[in-house]
Short mmCIF file of C-alpha atoms and ligand atoms in Angstrom, two decimals:
data_model
loop_
_atom_site.label_atom_id
_atom_site.label_comp_id
_atom_site.label_asym_id
_atom_site.label_seq_id
_atom_site.Cartn_x
_atom_site.Cartn_y
_atom_site.Cartn_z
CA MET A 1 16.34 -25.92 11.05
CA SER A 2 19.56 -26.12 9.07
CA ARG A 3 22.45 -23.74 9.73
CA ASP A 4 22.03 -22.37 6.27
CA LEU A 5 18.38 -21.60 6.89
CA MET A 6 19.15 -19.97 10.25
CA PHE A 7 21.70 -17.76 8.53
CA ARG A 8 19.33 -16.80 5.78
CA GLU A 9 16.56 -16.05 8.22
CA SER A 10 18.77 -13.88 10.37
CA ARG A 11 19.70 -11.80 7.34
CA SER A 12 16.07 -11.54 6.35
CA PRO A 13 14.13 -11.14 9.58
CA GLY A 14 10.39 -11.70 9.71
CA ALA A 15 7.94 -9.21 11.10
CA THR A 16 7.74 -8.82 14.88
CA ILE A 17 4.94 -10.69 16.63
CA LYS A 18 2.28 -8.40 18.09
CA SER A 19 0.53 -9.20 21.35
CA GLU A 20 -3.27 -9.23 21.56
CA ARG A 21 -3.10 -5.75 23.15
CA GLU A 22 -0.94 -4.46 20.31
CA LEU A 23 -3.27 -6.02 17.74
CA THR A 24 -6.16 -4.13 19.35
CA ALA A 25 -4.30 -0.85 18.76
CA MET A 26 -3.51 -1.93 15.18
CA ARG A 27 -7.22 -2.61 14.60
CA ARG A 28 -8.10 0.86 15.89
CA ALA A 29 -5.53 2.50 13.63
CA GLY A 30 -6.79 0.37 10.73
CA ARG A 31 -10.37 1.44 11.34
CA VAL A 32 -9.39 5.12 11.21
CA VAL A 33 -7.57 4.51 7.93
CA ALA A 34 -10.72 2.86 6.54
CA LEU A 35 -12.85 5.82 7.68
CA MET A 36 -10.46 8.20 5.93
CA HIS A 37 -10.77 6.14 2.75
CA GLU A 38 -14.55 6.21 2.94
CA ARG A 39 -14.61 10.01 3.21
CA LEU A 40 -11.94 10.50 0.55
CA ARG A 41 -13.54 8.17 -1.98
CA ALA A 42 -16.74 10.23 -1.84
CA ALA A 43 -14.73 13.44 -2.37
CA VAL A 44 -12.95 12.25 -5.53
CA VAL A 45 -14.88 14.13 -8.21
CA PRO A 46 -13.58 16.13 -11.18
CA GLY A 47 -12.64 19.61 -9.95
CA VAL A 48 -11.43 18.69 -6.48
CA THR A 49 -7.80 19.51 -5.68
CA THR A 50 -5.49 16.96 -4.12
CA GLY A 51 -4.87 19.52 -1.35
CA GLU A 52 -8.58 19.44 -0.51
CA LEU A 53 -8.38 15.64 -0.21
CA ASP A 54 -5.47 16.07 2.19
CA ARG A 55 -7.53 18.51 4.26
CA ILE A 56 -10.42 16.02 4.48
CA ALA A 57 -8.04 13.30 5.69
CA ARG A 58 -6.66 15.65 8.35
CA GLU A 59 -10.22 16.36 9.51
CA VAL A 60 -11.04 12.66 9.97
CA LEU A 61 -7.82 12.14 11.94
CA LYS A 62 -8.77 14.98 14.25
CA GLU A 63 -12.33 13.65 14.75
CA GLU A 64 -10.94 10.23 15.63
CA GLY A 65 -8.14 11.46 17.89
CA ALA A 66 -5.50 9.91 15.65
CA GLU A 67 -2.21 11.28 14.31
CA PRO A 68 -0.97 11.35 10.72
CA SER A 69 1.40 8.56 9.88
CA PHE A 70 3.06 9.95 6.73
CA LEU A 71 3.45 13.65 7.62
CA ASN A 72 7.15 14.50 8.14
CA TYR A 73 8.19 10.92 7.41
CA ALA A 74 11.87 10.82 6.40
CA PRO A 75 13.11 7.28 5.78
CA VAL A 76 16.65 8.29 4.79
CA PRO A 77 18.80 11.14 6.12
CA GLY A 78 18.91 14.19 3.86
CA ILE A 79 15.55 13.65 2.18
CA THR A 80 12.88 16.35 2.50
CA PRO A 81 10.42 15.08 5.13
CA TYR A 82 7.15 13.99 3.50
CA PRO A 83 4.91 17.11 3.48
CA GLY A 84 1.41 15.56 3.25
CA VAL A 85 -1.07 13.70 5.45
CA ILE A 86 -1.97 11.43 2.53
CA CYS A 87 -0.28 10.52 -0.72
CA SER A 88 -2.35 11.43 -3.79
CA SER A 89 -0.91 10.10 -7.03
CA LEU A 90 -2.60 10.73 -10.38
CA ASN A 91 -2.48 8.64 -13.57
CA GLU A 92 1.20 7.87 -14.36
CA GLU A 93 2.15 8.70 -10.77
CA ILE A 94 2.50 5.39 -8.95
CA VAL A 95 2.90 6.30 -5.28
CA HIS A 96 3.99 9.11 -2.93
CA GLY A 97 2.36 11.95 -4.92
CA ILE A 98 2.28 15.11 -2.78
CA PRO A 99 -1.16 16.75 -2.32
CA GLY A 100 -1.42 20.37 -3.45
CA LYS A 101 -3.01 22.66 -6.02
CA ARG A 102 -3.43 20.02 -8.71
CA VAL A 103 -7.04 19.71 -9.92
CA VAL A 104 -8.47 16.23 -10.53
CA GLN A 105 -9.87 15.81 -14.07
CA ASN A 106 -12.66 13.58 -15.38
CA GLY A 107 -11.27 10.08 -15.97
CA ASP A 108 -8.17 10.54 -13.78
CA LEU A 109 -6.87 7.55 -11.86
CA VAL A 110 -6.58 8.84 -8.31
CA LYS A 111 -4.41 6.76 -5.99
CA LEU A 112 -5.08 7.54 -2.35
CA ASP A 113 -2.57 6.20 0.14
CA VAL A 114 -3.56 6.85 3.73
CA GLY A 115 -2.00 6.26 7.16
CA ALA A 116 -2.97 6.86 10.78
CA VAL A 117 -1.36 6.31 14.19
CA ILE A 118 -3.27 5.40 17.36
CA ASP A 119 -1.67 4.41 20.68
CA GLY A 120 1.68 4.31 18.88
CA PHE A 121 0.60 1.87 16.15
CA HIS A 122 0.27 2.52 12.43
CA GLY A 123 -2.34 1.58 9.83
CA ASP A 124 -1.63 1.97 6.10
CA ALA A 125 -3.94 1.36 3.14
CA ALA A 126 -4.29 2.54 -0.44
CA ALA A 127 -6.96 2.45 -3.12
CA THR A 128 -7.33 3.67 -6.68
CA VAL A 129 -10.46 5.60 -7.59
CA ILE A 130 -11.51 6.78 -11.06
CA ALA A 131 -12.73 10.40 -11.01
CA GLY A 132 -15.93 10.68 -13.03
CA GLU A 133 -16.11 8.27 -15.95
CA GLY A 134 -13.43 5.70 -16.60
CA THR A 135 -12.56 3.94 -19.84
CA GLU A 136 -12.39 0.21 -20.46
CA LYS A 137 -8.62 0.50 -20.08
CA THR A 138 -8.69 2.30 -16.71
CA ARG A 139 -11.51 0.21 -15.28
CA ALA A 140 -9.73 -3.03 -16.20
CA LEU A 141 -6.47 -1.83 -14.63
CA VAL A 142 -8.19 -0.84 -11.39
CA GLU A 143 -10.11 -4.13 -11.20
CA ALA A 144 -7.01 -6.25 -11.92
CA THR A 145 -4.98 -4.41 -9.26
CA ARG A 146 -7.78 -4.64 -6.67
CA ARG A 147 -8.11 -8.35 -7.33
CA SER A 148 -4.34 -8.89 -7.14
CA LEU A 149 -4.37 -7.47 -3.61
CA GLU A 150 -7.15 -9.91 -2.61
CA ILE A 151 -5.12 -12.76 -4.07
CA GLY A 152 -1.98 -11.61 -2.24
CA ILE A 153 -3.89 -11.40 1.04
CA GLU A 154 -5.31 -14.89 0.51
CA ALA A 155 -1.73 -16.20 0.18
CA ALA A 156 -0.75 -14.70 3.55
CA GLN A 157 -1.57 -17.81 5.57
CA SER A 158 0.16 -18.81 8.78
CA GLY A 159 3.01 -21.17 7.81
CA ALA A 160 3.34 -19.77 4.29
CA ARG A 161 6.37 -17.65 3.34
CA ILE A 162 6.62 -13.98 2.39
CA GLY A 163 7.58 -15.01 -1.16
CA ASP A 164 4.26 -16.83 -1.58
CA ILE A 165 2.44 -13.49 -1.47
CA GLY A 166 4.38 -11.92 -4.33
CA ALA A 167 4.27 -15.15 -6.33
CA ALA A 168 0.47 -15.26 -6.11
CA ILE A 169 0.16 -11.58 -7.08
CA GLU A 170 2.57 -11.98 -9.98
CA ASP A 171 0.93 -15.17 -11.30
CA PHE A 172 -2.37 -13.37 -11.47
CA ILE A 173 -1.11 -10.10 -12.97
CA LEU A 174 0.96 -11.86 -15.65
CA SER A 175 -2.05 -14.00 -16.64
CA ARG A 176 -3.44 -11.05 -18.66
CA PRO A 177 -6.43 -10.44 -16.40
CA GLN A 178 -9.21 -8.66 -18.36
CA GLY A 179 -7.20 -9.40 -21.52
CA PHE A 180 -4.58 -6.70 -20.90
CA GLU A 181 -0.84 -6.99 -20.38
CA TYR A 182 0.54 -5.49 -17.17
CA GLU A 183 3.81 -5.33 -15.26
CA LEU A 184 4.33 -5.15 -11.50
CA VAL A 185 6.47 -2.40 -9.99
CA ARG A 186 9.65 -3.97 -8.62
CA GLU A 187 11.42 -1.04 -6.94
CA TYR A 188 8.78 -0.52 -4.23
CA THR A 189 7.29 -3.21 -2.05
CA GLY A 190 4.94 -3.93 0.82
CA HIS A 191 6.36 -4.05 4.33
CA GLY A 192 6.00 -5.06 7.92
CA ILE A 193 4.15 -2.46 9.99
CA GLY A 194 3.49 -1.75 13.67
CA ARG A 195 5.15 0.81 15.92
CA ARG A 196 6.83 2.02 12.75
CA LEU A 197 5.25 2.60 9.34
CA HIS A 198 7.91 0.49 7.66
CA GLU A 199 9.27 -2.55 9.49
CA PRO A 200 10.97 -5.67 8.16
CA PRO A 201 10.41 -7.65 6.06
CA GLN A 202 9.97 -6.16 2.60
CA ILE A 203 7.10 -7.78 0.74
CA PRO A 204 7.78 -7.83 -3.00
CA ASN A 205 4.87 -8.15 -5.42
CA TYR A 206 6.77 -10.62 -7.62
CA GLY A 207 9.24 -13.48 -7.39
CA PRO A 208 9.26 -17.19 -6.61
CA ALA A 209 7.09 -18.86 -3.99
CA GLY A 210 8.66 -20.69 -1.05
CA ARG A 211 11.27 -18.01 -0.21
CA GLY A 212 11.65 -15.55 2.63
CA PRO A 213 10.56 -15.54 6.28
CA VAL A 214 7.72 -17.80 7.42
CA LEU A 215 4.46 -16.03 8.29
CA LYS A 216 3.40 -16.51 11.90
CA PRO A 217 0.29 -15.51 13.86
CA GLY A 218 0.68 -11.99 15.30
CA MET A 219 2.72 -10.62 12.41
CA THR A 220 1.27 -7.49 10.83
CA ILE A 221 2.17 -6.58 7.28
CA ALA A 222 1.10 -4.17 4.54
CA ILE A 223 0.62 -5.75 1.11
CA GLU A 224 0.58 -3.22 -1.73
CA PRO A 225 0.69 -4.26 -5.39
CA MET A 226 1.45 -1.44 -7.86
CA VAL A 227 0.46 -2.45 -11.39
CA ASN A 228 1.62 -0.65 -14.57
CA ILE A 229 0.05 -0.77 -18.01
CA GLY A 230 3.54 -0.39 -19.50
CA GLY A 231 6.94 -1.42 -18.13
CA TRP A 232 7.77 -1.86 -14.44
CA GLU A 233 10.51 0.82 -14.38
CA THR A 234 10.01 3.92 -12.23
CA THR A 235 11.48 7.42 -11.81
CA VAL A 236 11.29 9.87 -8.91
CA LEU A 237 10.34 13.50 -9.68
CA ASP A 238 12.37 16.55 -8.54
CA ASP A 239 10.08 16.95 -5.52
CA GLU A 240 12.06 13.93 -4.14
CA TRP A 241 8.87 11.93 -3.48
CA THR A 242 6.52 11.42 -6.42
CA VAL A 243 7.23 8.05 -8.05
CA VAL A 244 6.10 7.89 -11.71
CA THR A 245 6.22 5.22 -14.40
CA ALA A 246 9.38 5.69 -16.47
CA ASP A 247 7.35 5.34 -19.71
CA GLY A 248 4.53 7.68 -18.63
CA GLU A 249 1.91 4.90 -18.78
CA LEU A 250 -0.87 4.52 -16.21
CA SER A 251 -0.46 2.75 -12.88
CA ALA A 252 -2.83 1.55 -10.14
CA HIS A 253 -2.23 0.75 -6.47
CA PHE A 254 -4.15 -1.01 -3.70
CA GLU A 255 -2.97 -1.76 -0.17
CA HIS A 256 -4.23 -3.21 3.09
CA THR A 257 -2.63 -3.71 6.47
CA ILE A 258 -3.31 -7.26 7.61
CA ALA A 259 -2.59 -9.50 10.60
CA ILE A 260 -1.58 -13.14 10.24
CA THR A 261 -3.82 -15.31 12.43
CA GLU A 262 -4.21 -19.07 13.00
CA SER A 263 -7.44 -18.93 11.03
CA GLY A 264 -6.14 -16.89 8.09
CA PRO A 265 -5.33 -13.29 7.20
CA GLU A 266 -7.30 -10.58 9.00
CA ILE A 267 -7.67 -7.25 7.19
CA LEU A 268 -7.07 -4.47 9.74
CA THR A 269 -7.72 -1.46 7.48
CA THR A 270 -11.44 -2.09 7.17
CA LEU A 271 -14.71 -1.00 8.78
CA ALA A 272 -16.09 -4.54 8.47
CA GLY A 273 -13.98 -6.19 11.21
N1 MF3 B 301 1.89 3.04 1.66
C1 MF3 B 301 3.02 3.89 1.42
C2 MF3 B 301 4.28 3.10 1.59
O1 MF3 B 301 4.32 2.19 2.36
C3 MF3 B 301 3.02 5.05 2.35
C4 MF3 B 301 4.18 5.94 2.15
S1 MF3 B 301 4.07 7.32 3.10
C5 MF3 B 301 5.29 8.37 2.66
O2 MF3 B 301 5.27 3.38 0.92
F1 MF3 B 301 5.40 9.19 3.62
F2 MF3 B 301 6.41 7.68 2.49
F3 MF3 B 301 4.98 8.93 1.56
CO1 CO B 302 2.60 0.93 2.71
#
């Protein structure tokens, strides 16, 4: 390894390597997150409040003996600690929407972002659900975003680099999937995950391939493309958390926590594994 590369890598550390024991805990946390998603997805109907969705998530955590991952999270000093168990973001809200009295309407894009902690390890996954009937526009956005996550995960091979993930996602999203033009959010990224919800490295959903830390077996990362119908720019609401599209256009979000293995990426936030 050249000096230059060593320097660059030390400034941009890769994810920590988890032991088999730690991966077992990550799988358990991931399974709880998947269970929460299953219950929440069924509850997304017109008329439900986002606060009710939060309550359902809390119930699953209790049943499974897990702790909330997001509640009271405060990444920077001075910010109001995050007040929800889940994030529920509607329509032009991209991520970090706070659950409350808001009533879900027919056709709403409901982004559910869910975390759980078991044995000190975090799982984190998000999905976008259409309440009631969607339109061609909303269905295409959801499908393109879901597919972009699959493509990003497929790029997360041992020996590849972090930048390869974002490059694969961006190539797909800029190819006008479903015949629509989209932009990828740039100001929020995926992340390493483990004993903390957010660990190095950041995982952008755009940018050139071949850059960033090398992916190694035992690394655990959360990949989370956020796709906008309009421009990529974002704004944060006065509640200090809710991230919305600057132009008020719709946005969709999908996320999985995965482990890098010798034989390819393993999705941890699933019931299948
Ligand atoms: N998946 C989201 C993220 O990584 C979870 C955020 S939780 C919150 O940003 F507490 F920050 F809202
Ligand atoms: Co995340």
